[in-house]
Coordinates of C-alpha atoms in Angstrom, one line a residue:
X1 CA 0.0 0.5 0.1
X2 CA 2.8 2.9 1.0
X3 CA 4.8 1.9 -2.5
X4 CA 1.2 2.9 -4.1
X5 CA 1.6 6.2 -2.9
X6 CA 4.9 6.8 -2.4
X7 CA 6.9 9.9 -3.8
X8 CA 8.1 8.8 -6.6
X9 CA 4.7 6.4 -7.4
X10 CA 2.8 9.6 -7.9
X11 CA 5.0 11.6 -9.8
X12 CA 4.4 8.3 -12.2
X13 CA 0.9 8.5 -12.0
X14 CA 0.6 11.9 -13.1
X15 CA 2.7 11.8 -15.1
X16 CA 0.7 9.0 -17.3
X17 CA -2.6 10.7 -16.2
X18 CA -0.5 14.8 -18.7
X19 CA 0.7 11.9 -21.2
X20 CA -2.9 11.4 -22.3
X21 CA -4.3 14.3 -21.8
X22 CA -1.5 15.9 -24.4
X23 CA -1.8 13.3 -27.0
X24 CA -5.6 13.2 -26.7
X25 CA -5.4 16.8 -27.0
X26 CA -2.2 16.4 -30.1
X27 CA -4.6 13.9 -32.5
X28 CA -8.3 16.8 -32.0
X29 CA -6.5 18.8 -33.2
X30 CA -5.0 17.4 -36.1
X31 CA -8.4 16.0 -37.2
X32 CA -9.8 19.2 -36.4
X33 CA -8.1 20.9 -39.1
X34 CA -7.8 17.8 -41.6
X35 CA -11.9 16.5 -42.8
X36 CA -14.7 19.8 -41.6
X37 CA -18.5 19.4 -42.8
X38 CA -17.5 19.2 -46.2
X39 CA -16.4 15.6 -45.7
X40 CA -18.9 12.9 -45.1
X41 CA -19.4 11.6 -41.6
X42 CA -17.9 9.1 -40.2
X43 CA -14.3 9.7 -42.8
X44 CA -10.6 9.6 -40.4
X45 CA -12.5 6.7 -38.8
X46 CA -11.4 3.8 -37.8
X47 CA -13.7 2.2 -40.7
X48 CA -12.9 4.8 -43.3
X49 CA -8.8 3.7 -42.1
X50 CA -9.9 0.0 -43.1
X51 CA -11.0 1.4 -46.6
X52 CA -8.2 3.6 -47.2
X53 CA -5.8 0.7 -46.4
X54 CA -7.5 -1.7 -48.8
X55 CA -7.1 0.9 -51.4
X56 CA -3.2 1.0 -50.8
X57 CA -3.1 -3.0 -50.8
X58 CA -4.8 -2.5 -54.4
X59 CA -2.9 0.1 -56.2
X60 CA 0.9 -0.9 -55.4
X61 CA -0.1 -5.0 -55.9
X62 CA -2.2 -4.3 -59.1
X63 CA -2.9 -0.3 -60.5
X64 CA 0.6 1.0 -59.6
X65 CA 3.0 -1.8 -59.3
X66 CA 5.8 -0.5 -58.0
X67 CA 5.0 3.1 -57.1
X68 CA 4.2 5.0 -53.9
X69 CA 0.3 5.3 -52.9
X70 CA -1.3 6.8 -53.2
X71 CA -0.1 7.6 -57.6
X72 CA -0.6 11.8 -57.9
X73 CA 1.7 11.9 -62.0
X74 CA -0.8 13.0 -64.9
X75 CA -2.7 10.8 -66.0
X76 CA -2.9 8.7 -62.7
X77 CA -7.1 7.2 -61.7
X78 CA -8.2 7.2 -58.3
X79 CA -8.5 3.7 -57.5
X80 CA -11.9 4.1 -55.8
X81 CA -14.4 5.8 -59.5
X82 CA -11.2 5.0 -62.1
X83 CA -11.3 8.4 -63.2
X84 CA -8.6 11.0 -63.8
X85 CA -7.7 12.6 -61.1
X86 CA -8.1 16.2 -61.0
X87 CA -6.4 19.2 -59.1
X88 CA -8.4 19.2 -55.9
X89 CA -8.8 15.6 -56.2
X90 CA -5.4 14.9 -56.1
X91 CA -4.8 17.6 -52.9
X92 CA -7.3 16.2 -50.9
X93 CA -5.8 12.1 -51.4
X94 CA -2.6 14.7 -50.3
X95 CA -4.7 15.4 -47.2
X96 CA -5.5 11.9 -46.3
X97 CA -2.7 10.3 -46.7
X98 CA -0.9 12.8 -44.0
X99 CA -4.0 12.0 -41.6
X100 CA -2.9 7.8 -41.7
X101 CA 0.7 8.4 -41.5
X102 CA 0.3 10.6 -38.7
X103 CA 0.3 8.3 -35.3
X104 CA -1.0 10.8 -33.4
X105 CA -4.4 8.5 -33.0
X106 CA -2.7 6.0 -33.0
X107 CA -0.5 6.7 -30.3
X108 CA -4.0 8.5 -27.9
X109 CA -5.9 5.1 -28.2
X110 CA -2.3 3.2 -26.7
X111 CA -2.0 6.0 -23.7
X112 CA -5.7 6.0 -23.1
X113 CA -6.1 2.0 -22.8
X114 CA -2.9 2.4 -20.3
X115 CA -4.8 4.7 -18.6
X116 CA -7.5 2.3 -18.2
X117 CA -5.3 -0.4 -17.5
X118 CA -4.2 1.8 -14.1
X119 CA -7.1 3.2 -13.1
X120 CA -8.8 0.3 -12.6
X121 CA -5.9 -1.5 -9.4
X122 CA -5.9 1.4 -8.2
X123 CA -9.7 1.2 -8.6
X124 CA -9.6 -2.7 -6.8
X125 CA -7.1 -1.5 -4.0
X126 CA -9.2 -1.3 -0.6
X127 CA -9.1 2.2 2.3
X128 CA -6.5 1.9 5.1
X129 CA -9.3 2.5 7.5
X130 CA -11.3 -0.8 7.2
X131 CA -8.0 -2.8 7.2
X132 CA -7.5 -0.5 11.0
X133 CA -10.3 -0.5 12.5
X134 CA -9.6 -3.7 12.6
X135 CA -6.2 -4.1 14.7
X136 CA -6.6 -0.7 16.5
X137 CA -7.3 -3.0 19.2
X138 CA -3.6 -4.9 18.6
X139 CA -2.1 -1.6 19.4
X140 CA -2.9 -1.2 22.9
X141 CA 0.6 -2.5 24.1
X142 CA 2.5 0.9 22.2
X143 CA 2.0 4.2 23.0
X144 CA -0.8 6.6 22.9
X145 CA 1.4 9.2 20.5
X146 CA 2.7 6.3 18.3
X147 CA -1.5 4.9 18.0
X148 CA -2.7 8.7 17.2
X149 CA 0.1 9.0 14.2
X150 CA -0.9 5.7 13.1
X151 CA -4.3 6.6 12.8
X152 CA -3.4 9.7 11.8
X153 CA -1.0 8.5 8.6
X154 CA -4.4 6.0 7.2
X155 CA -6.3 9.2 7.3
X156 CA -4.5 11.2 5.5
X157 CA -2.9 7.7 3.3
X158 CA -7.2 7.7 2.2
X159 CA -7.6 10.9 1.3
X160 CA -4.5 10.7 -0.7
X161 CA -6.0 7.2 -2.5
X162 CA -9.3 9.0 -2.7
X163 CA -7.9 11.5 -4.8
X164 CA -5.8 9.8 -7.2
X165 CA -8.9 7.0 -8.5
X166 CA -10.7 10.6 -9.0
X167 CA -7.7 11.8 -11.4
X168 CA -7.8 8.4 -12.8
X169 CA -10.9 8.6 -14.1
X170 CA -11.4 11.4 -14.8
X171 CA -7.8 11.8 -17.0
X172 CA -6.9 14.9 -15.4
X173 CA -4.6 15.8 -12.8
X174 CA -5.4 17.1 -9.1
X175 CA -2.2 17.5 -6.6
X176 CA -3.2 14.6 -3.7
X177 CA -2.1 16.3 0.0
X178 CA 1.0 14.8 1.2
X179 CA 0.8 12.2 4.2
X180 CA 2.3 14.9 6.7
X181 CA 3.6 12.4 9.7
X182 CA 3.1 13.8 13.4
X183 CA 5.7 14.6 14.8
X184 CA 7.1 11.8 16.1
X185 CA 7.7 10.6 13.1
X186 CA 8.9 13.2 11.9
X187 CA 12.1 12.9 14.9
X188 CA 11.7 8.3 13.5
X189 CA 12.7 9.2 9.5
X190 CA 15.1 12.0 9.5
X191 CA 16.6 9.5 13.0
X192 CA 16.6 7.0 10.1
X193 CA 18.6 8.9 6.8
X194 CA 20.8 10.6 9.5
X195 CA 22.1 7.2 10.3
X196 CA 20.9 7.8 13.8
X197 CA 21.7 4.0 16.2
X198 CA 19.2 1.8 15.9
X199 CA 19.1 2.2 19.9
X200 CA 18.2 5.0 20.1
X201 CA 16.0 6.4 17.6
X202 CA 12.7 5.9 17.7
X203 CA 11.3 2.9 15.2
X204 CA 9.0 3.7 12.3
X205 CA 5.2 4.0 11.8
X206 CA 5.4 -0.6 9.8
X207 CA 8.0 -1.8 11.6
X208 CA 6.4 -0.6 15.4
X209 CA 3.1 -2.4 13.5
X210 CA 4.9 -5.7 12.4
X211 CA 6.5 -5.7 15.5
X212 CA 3.2 -5.8 17.7
X213 CA 1.9 -8.5 16.2
X214 CA 4.3 -10.5 15.9
X215 CA 4.0 -10.0 19.1
X216 CA 0.7 -10.9 19.5
X217 CA 1.5 -14.6 17.7
X218 CA 4.5 -15.8 19.8
X219 CA 2.4 -14.8 23.2
X220 CA 0.0 -16.9 21.8
X221 CA 2.4 -19.4 21.2
X222 CA 3.6 -19.0 24.7
X223 CA 0.1 -19.1 25.9
X224 CA -0.7 -22.3 24.6
X225 CA 2.0 -23.8 25.7
X226 CA 3.0 -22.5 29.2
X227 CA 1.0 -25.4 31.0
X228 CA 3.3 -28.2 30.1
X229 CA 6.1 -28.6 32.2
X230 CA 8.9 -29.1 30.0
X231 CA 8.4 -27.3 27.5
X232 CA 8.5 -24.4 30.8
X233 CA 11.9 -25.5 32.2
X234 CA 13.4 -25.6 28.7
X235 CA 11.4 -21.3 27.9
X236 CA 13.5 -20.7 31.5
X237 CA 16.1 -21.8 30.5
X238 CA 16.5 -19.9 27.7
X239 CA 15.7 -16.6 29.3
X240 CA 18.9 -17.0 32.3
X241 CA 20.2 -17.7 28.2
X242 CA 19.0 -14.8 26.5
X243 CA 19.7 -11.8 30.3
X244 CA 23.4 -13.8 29.9
X245 CA 23.7 -12.1 26.0
X246 CA 22.2 -9.7 27.1
X247 CA 24.9 -8.3 29.5
X248 CA 27.4 -10.0 27.3
X249 CA 26.1 -7.8 24.2
X250 CA 26.3 -4.6 26.6
X251 CA 29.9 -5.2 27.5
X252 CA 30.8 -6.7 24.5
X253 CA 33.4 -4.3 23.3
X254 CA 35.0 -3.6 26.9
X255 CA 36.3 -7.4 26.3
X256 CA 37.0 -8.3 23.0
X257 CA 39.2 -4.6 23.4
X258 CA 40.9 -6.2 27.1
X259 CA 41.4 -9.4 24.7
X260 CA 43.2 -7.4 22.5
X261 CA 45.5 -6.1 24.8
X262 CA 46.9 -8.7 26.3
X263 CA 47.4 -10.0 22.3
X264 CA 49.5 -7.0 20.9
X265 CA 51.0 -6.8 25.1
X266 CA 52.0 -10.7 24.6
X267 CA 53.8 -9.4 21.1
X268 CA 55.7 -6.1 22.8
X269 CA 57.3 -9.1 25.1
X270 CA 58.3 -11.5 22.5
X271 CA 60.0 -8.6 19.7
X272 CA 61.7 -6.6 23.5
X273 CA 63.8 -9.9 22.7
X274 CA 65.4 -9.6 19.4
X275 CA 65.5 -5.7 19.8
X276 CA 68.5 -5.9 22.6
X277 CA 71.1 -3.5 20.6
X278 CA 73.8 -5.8 21.9
X279 CA 73.1 -8.6 19.2
X280 CA 72.7 -5.7 17.3
X281 CA 75.6 -4.6 17.9
X282 CA 77.8 -7.3 17.1
X283 CA 76.0 -8.4 14.2
X284 CA 76.7 -4.8 12.6
X285 CA 80.5 -6.2 14.3
X286 CA 79.9 -9.3 11.7
X287 CA 79.1 -6.9 8.8
X288 CA 81.4 -4.7 8.8
X289 CA 84.5 -7.3 9.6
X290 CA 83.1 -9.3 6.2
X291 CA 81.9 -6.6 3.9
X292 CA 84.1 -3.4 4.9
X293 CA 87.6 -5.8 4.0
X294 CA 91.9 -4.0 4.1
X295 CA 91.0 -4.6 0.1
X296 CA 88.7 -1.9 0.0
X297 CA 90.4 0.0 2.1
X298 CA 92.5 -0.3 -0.4
X299 CA 91.1 -0.1 -3.6
X300 CA 90.2 3.6 -2.0
X301 CA 93.7 4.3 -1.7
X302 CA 93.8 3.4 -5.1
X303 CA 91.0 5.3 -6.9
X304 CA 92.3 8.5 -5.4
X305 CA 95.5 7.8 -6.3
X306 CA 94.0 7.3 -10.4
X307 CA 92.5 10.5 -10.1
X308 CA 95.2 12.4 -9.1
X309 CA 95.0 13.4 -5.4
X310 CA 98.1 13.6 -4.4
X311 CA 97.9 17.0 -3.1
X312 CA 95.6 15.3 0.4
X313 CA 97.3 11.9 2.0
X314 CA 93.7 10.5 3.1
X315 CA 92.4 6.8 4.3
X316 CA 89.5 4.8 4.7
X317 CA 88.8 4.3 8.7
X318 CA 86.4 2.5 10.7
X319 CA 84.1 5.0 13.6
X320 CA 82.5 4.4 16.1
X321 CA 78.2 4.8 15.8
X322 CA 75.9 4.6 18.5
X323 CA 73.7 2.1 19.2
X324 CA 74.6 -1.6 16.5
X325 CA 75.4 1.2 14.0
X326 CA 79.1 1.1 12.7
X327 CA 80.3 4.1 10.3
X328 CA 83.2 4.7 7.8
X329 CA 85.1 8.1 7.4
X330 CA 87.3 9.3 6.2
X331 CA 91.2 10.3 7.6
X332 CA 93.8 12.1 7.2
X333 CA 97.4 10.2 7.7
X334 CA 98.7 13.1 9.2
X335 CA 97.5 15.8 11.2
X336 CA 94.2 14.0 11.9
X337 CA 92.8 15.9 14.3
X338 CA 91.7 18.5 11.9
X339 CA 88.6 17.5 10.1
X340 CA 89.2 16.8 5.5
X341 CA 86.3 19.2 5.1
X342 CA 89.0 21.8 6.6
X343 CA 91.2 21.0 4.8
X344 CA 90.2 19.4 1.5
X345 CA 89.2 22.4 -1.6
X346 CA 86.1 21.6 -3.7
X347 CA 88.0 19.9 -6.1
X348 CA 89.7 17.2 -3.4
X349 CA 86.3 16.5 -2.1
X350 CA 84.7 15.6 -5.9
X351 CA 88.0 13.4 -5.9
X352 CA 88.1 11.7 -2.4
X353 CA 83.9 11.7 -3.4
X354 CA 84.1 10.1 -6.2
X355 CA 87.2 7.8 -5.5
X356 CA 84.8 5.8 -2.6
X357 CA 81.9 6.0 -4.7
X358 CA 84.0 3.6 -7.3
X359 CA 85.4 2.0 -4.7
X360 CA 82.0 0.5 -3.0
X361 CA 80.6 0.3 -7.0
X362 CA 83.9 -2.7 -6.8
X363 CA 82.0 -4.9 -4.2
X364 CA 79.1 -5.2 -6.3
X365 CA 78.0 -8.0 -8.4
X366 CA 76.1 -6.1 -11.4
X367 CA 77.6 -3.7 -13.8
X368 CA 74.6 -1.9 -14.1
X369 CA 74.7 1.6 -15.9
X370 CA 76.6 5.0 -14.6
X371 CA 74.8 8.4 -14.7
X372 CA 77.7 11.4 -13.3
X373 CA 76.6 15.0 -13.6
X374 CA 79.3 17.4 -15.0
X375 CA 81.7 14.4 -12.5
X376 CA 84.6 16.9 -13.4
X377 CA 83.1 20.5 -11.8
X378 CA 85.9 23.1 -10.4
X379 CA 88.5 20.7 -10.8
X380 CA 91.9 21.5 -12.8
X381 CA 93.2 20.0 -15.5
X382 CA 95.3 17.4 -13.8
X383 CA 91.6 16.7 -11.9
X384 CA 89.9 16.6 -14.8
X385 CA 92.3 14.5 -17.6
X386 CA 92.4 11.4 -15.1
X387 CA 89.0 11.5 -14.1
X388 CA 88.4 11.1 -18.1
X389 CA 91.0 8.7 -18.4
X390 CA 88.6 6.9 -14.7
X391 CA 85.7 6.6 -16.5
X392 CA 86.8 5.2 -20.0
X393 CA 87.9 2.6 -18.4
X394 CA 84.6 2.1 -16.5
X395 CA 83.1 1.9 -19.2
X396 CA 84.4 -1.4 -20.1
X397 CA 82.6 -3.1 -18.2
X398 CA 79.8 -1.3 -17.9
X399 CA 77.5 1.3 -19.9
X400 CA 78.5 5.0 -18.0
X401 CA 76.6 8.6 -19.4
X402 CA 78.0 11.2 -18.8
X403 CA 76.2 14.9 -18.1
X404 CA 78.6 17.9 -19.0
X405 CA 79.2 21.3 -20.4
X406 CA 83.2 21.2 -20.1
X407 CA 84.1 21.0 -23.6
X408 CA 87.6 20.2 -22.9
X409 CA 86.5 17.3 -21.2
X410 CA 84.4 16.2 -23.6
X411 CA 87.4 15.9 -25.6
X412 CA 89.1 14.7 -23.7
X413 CA 86.5 11.2 -23.3
X414 CA 86.4 11.1 -26.7
X415 CA 89.5 11.1 -27.1
X416 CA 91.3 8.2 -24.4
X417 CA 88.1 6.7 -26.0
X418 CA 88.5 6.4 -29.4
X419 CA 92.5 5.3 -27.9
X420 CA 91.4 2.4 -25.6
X421 CA 89.1 0.9 -28.6
X422 CA 85.5 2.2 -25.9
X423 CA 82.6 2.3 -27.7
X424 CA 81.6 6.5 -26.9
X425 CA 78.7 7.6 -28.4
X426 CA 77.5 11.4 -27.6
X427 CA 75.1 13.3 -27.7
X428 CA 73.9 17.0 -27.1
X429 CA 70.5 18.3 -26.1
X430 CA 68.9 21.1 -27.1
X431 CA 65.2 23.3 -26.4
X432 CA 62.3 21.9 -28.7
X433 CA 60.5 24.7 -28.5
X434 CA 59.1 25.5 -25.3
X435 CA 60.5 22.8 -24.0
X436 CA 64.1 21.7 -22.7
X437 CA 65.8 18.8 -22.4
X438 CA 65.5 17.6 -26.3
X439 CA 68.3 14.7 -27.0
X440 CA 70.2 14.3 -30.5
X441 CA 72.3 11.9 -31.5
X442 CA 75.5 13.7 -32.7
X443 CA 77.5 16.7 -31.1
X444 CA 76.4 20.1 -32.1
X445 CA 77.6 22.2 -34.9
X446 CA 81.0 23.6 -33.2
X447 CA 81.6 19.9 -32.4
X448 CA 80.6 18.1 -36.0
X449 CA 82.9 16.3 -38.4
X450 CA 84.2 18.1 -41.6
X451 CA 81.4 15.1 -43.5
X452 CA 78.5 15.7 -40.6
X453 CA 78.6 20.1 -42.4
X454 CA 78.2 19.7 -45.1
X455 CA 75.5 17.1 -44.2
X456 CA 74.0 20.0 -42.0
X457 CA 74.9 22.8 -45.1
X458 CA 73.4 20.3 -47.2
X459 CA 69.8 19.9 -46.2
X460 CA 70.2 23.7 -44.8
X461 CA 70.5 24.5 -49.0
X462 CA 67.3 22.4 -49.5
X463 CA 64.9 23.6 -46.9
X464 CA 65.9 27.4 -47.9
X465 CA 65.9 27.2 -51.7
X466 CA 62.2 25.3 -51.2
X467 CA 61.2 28.6 -49.1
X468 CA 63.3 31.6 -51.5
X469 CA 61.7 34.1 -53.4
X470 CA 62.2 35.8 -56.3
X471 CA 63.1 39.6 -54.8
X472 CA 65.0 37.6 -51.6
X473 CA 62.4 38.8 -48.3
X474 CA 64.0 39.4 -44.6
X475 CA 63.7 36.0 -43.9
X476 CA 65.4 35.0 -46.3
X477 CA 68.7 37.9 -46.8
X478 CA 69.1 36.5 -43.0
X479 CA 68.4 32.6 -43.6
X480 CA 71.6 32.6 -46.0
X481 CA 73.6 34.3 -43.8
X482 CA 74.1 32.8 -41.0
X483 CA 74.7 29.3 -43.2
X484 CA 77.6 31.5 -45.0
X485 CA 78.4 31.9 -41.6
X486 CA 78.6 28.3 -41.2
X487 CA 80.6 27.3 -44.3
X488 CA 82.4 30.3 -42.6
X489 CA 83.4 28.2 -40.1
X490 CA 83.8 25.5 -42.0
X491 CA 86.0 27.1 -43.6
X492 CA 88.5 26.9 -40.7
X493 CA 87.4 23.8 -38.9
X494 CA 89.6 22.7 -43.2
X495 CA 92.4 24.5 -41.7
X496 CA 92.3 23.0 -38.3
X497 CA 92.1 19.0 -38.6
X498 CA 93.2 18.8 -42.2
X499 CA 95.7 21.5 -43.3
X500 CA 97.7 21.6 -39.8
X501 CA 96.8 17.8 -39.5
X502 CA 95.1 18.1 -35.7
X503 CA 98.3 18.8 -34.8
X504 CA 97.4 21.5 -32.7
X505 CA 94.1 20.9 -31.7
X506 CA 91.9 23.8 -29.9
X507 CA 91.3 23.0 -26.1
X508 CA 93.6 20.0 -25.8
X509 CA 95.8 20.3 -23.1
X510 CA 99.1 18.3 -25.1
X511 CA 100.4 18.4 -29.3
X512 CA 100.3 15.9 -31.3
X513 CA 103.6 16.0 -32.5
X514 CA 103.9 11.9 -33.5
X515 CA 101.3 13.5 -37.0
X516 CA 103.8 15.8 -37.9
X517 CA 104.7 15.1 -40.5
X518 CA 101.4 14.9 -42.3
X519 CA 101.2 18.7 -42.2
X520 CA 102.9 19.2 -45.5
X521 CA 103.8 21.9 -48.4
X522 CA 100.5 23.8 -48.7
X523 CA 100.1 25.2 -53.0
X524 CA 99.1 28.1 -54.1
X525 CA 96.1 27.3 -55.8
X526 CA 94.7 26.0 -52.9
X527 CA 95.4 28.7 -50.0
X528 CA 94.2 30.8 -53.4
X529 CA 91.0 28.9 -53.4
X530 CA 90.2 29.6 -49.8
X531 CA 90.7 33.0 -49.6
X532 CA 88.1 32.8 -51.8
X533 CA 85.9 31.1 -50.0
X534 CA 86.1 32.3 -46.6
X535 CA 86.3 36.4 -48.9
X536 CA 83.0 34.9 -49.7
X537 CA 81.6 34.5 -46.4
X538 CA 83.4 37.7 -45.2
X539 CA 80.9 39.0 -48.0
X540 CA 77.8 37.9 -47.1
X541 CA 77.7 37.6 -42.6
X542 CA 76.5 39.9 -40.7
X543 CA 79.6 40.2 -39.5
X544 CA 80.7 43.6 -42.2
X545 CA 77.4 46.4 -42.3
X546 CA 76.4 46.6 -45.9
X547 CA 76.5 50.7 -47.5
X548 CA 73.5 51.8 -47.1
X549 CA 73.6 52.5 -51.4
X550 CA 75.2 49.8 -52.1
X551 CA 72.1 47.6 -51.3
X552 CA 74.2 44.5 -51.2
X553 CA 72.4 41.5 -52.9
X554 CA 72.9 38.1 -51.3
X555 CA 73.6 34.6 -53.1
X556 CA 71.0 32.4 -54.1
X557 CA 70.7 29.2 -52.8
X558 CA 71.9 27.6 -56.1
X559 CA 74.7 30.5 -55.5
X560 CA 75.4 28.8 -51.8
X561 CA 75.5 25.4 -53.3
X562 CA 78.3 26.0 -55.6
X563 CA 80.3 27.8 -52.7
X564 CA 80.3 24.0 -50.5
X565 CA 80.6 22.5 -53.9
X566 CA 83.7 24.0 -53.7
X567 CA 84.3 23.6 -50.7
X568 CA 83.9 20.2 -50.8
X569 CA 86.3 19.8 -54.0
X570 CA 89.0 21.4 -51.6
X571 CA 88.5 18.8 -49.0
X572 CA 89.6 16.2 -51.6
X573 CA 92.1 18.1 -53.3
X574 CA 94.0 18.6 -50.6
X575 CA 93.5 15.4 -49.0
X576 CA 94.8 14.0 -52.0
X577 CA 97.1 15.8 -52.6
X578 CA 98.8 14.1 -48.8
X579 CA 98.1 11.0 -49.7
X580 CA 100.7 11.2 -52.8
X581 CA 103.3 13.1 -50.7

């Protein structure tokens, strides 16, 4: 009963009534606009529809096969009277077809039938007042306030049901009065919605009525069997058990908490024996002697010497810890009362740290990759060169990744890697739009080989030629000046690497006399061609400001390509001459 009068159900009923009224209104409006008094009575009705559908079947099956009904083209005949169609008749047939295709009549009929079915179901529902009269005497066990609430609820529910029945019968909607509970019942509902403990919140009306009914049934059974001694004894035993359970229910949480406290106490007492610092200290000492051996300390000494640490005599030794903790530190061999941090320079500190790291690494069983970020920061040239050699040696057994801004250190790494047969793959980082750290294989422009520079110049030439205008604009001029600046730098690199055979190399800390025999006579034709190409670059780049009245014209991309090809030919000529001399 309560489900049928819920807010959701009433809303659904209201929508059903309103939908039925709306569809009926639409259907009446459509038919009223279609057929007036000039049409035969009954036009648009059910029998007329059957006649129209029969005409449709005759037309598409025999008269006008494969043509949509009604056929109103020129020369067409009416399937009813067999006469040629006139304009007025054609329009009437179209109107009839539109009427039959409209679904408002069908929808209205469906809505009316659906509403009638629901109305019949609600008419069969009896009022609550009759049922309430039968159980009123059995409610004496609850308070008078709750009895009054139940009576109030029954009255309001019957009023709501009566209004709904009227609405469903008439097909119109009048909002039924809400079923308002009394104050005590509203308090009960609020407590239930807020999640109040069921021990403190008053029960709902339905639950209390069910509880009364259950008690009455149980009481009837007890009264029927209480005269039997065995049954009485069983009931008394059950009563005592319920009394005990009631007491235990009130103290259950206290009992569980006490049990948990005993369990925790037992666990802590067992752990206490395992956490004595004496045993931890003994185990730590044992592990220290096992792992930190004289060999490890000797390895630290060798690593420090290999990195060039000769200005400061240090050693690795054990220092006293606290509560089972053993530590190791770096100590001065002389002036042991002085701390290393107070004596060593920044470069020496970094050298000591690197030596300690490499010593510890030697004890590991794995060959994981190593990453160094500017390891020679604050190093002078001696530490820098020694560090490069050490990292190259480590690169023989594992991958070593080095980030550095020091081009001299970079040259040392590449040179020693080449001399010792260690594969080295240089990369450089650039900004890509607004994103930093874009990794590009190979060296940056300033460190590219002559062949790599030629490759970049060829790509830049093709890109410039693609956007070149018949009359160069400012972007064209700046781009051609930029690549000529690169070409000039490439010519200078040819002088350094090819003409002087890399005997003297910028950023290298020595002169390679082994290559001195490769520096041979430089022909006058080569010199003039080199000077011509350099001058050509000077005339184009921004290194010289042209006169305002001269309106200097920059070379085209094709001319730049010719100059690059001429540079390649000059390089090939120098290399071929060196081979024959």
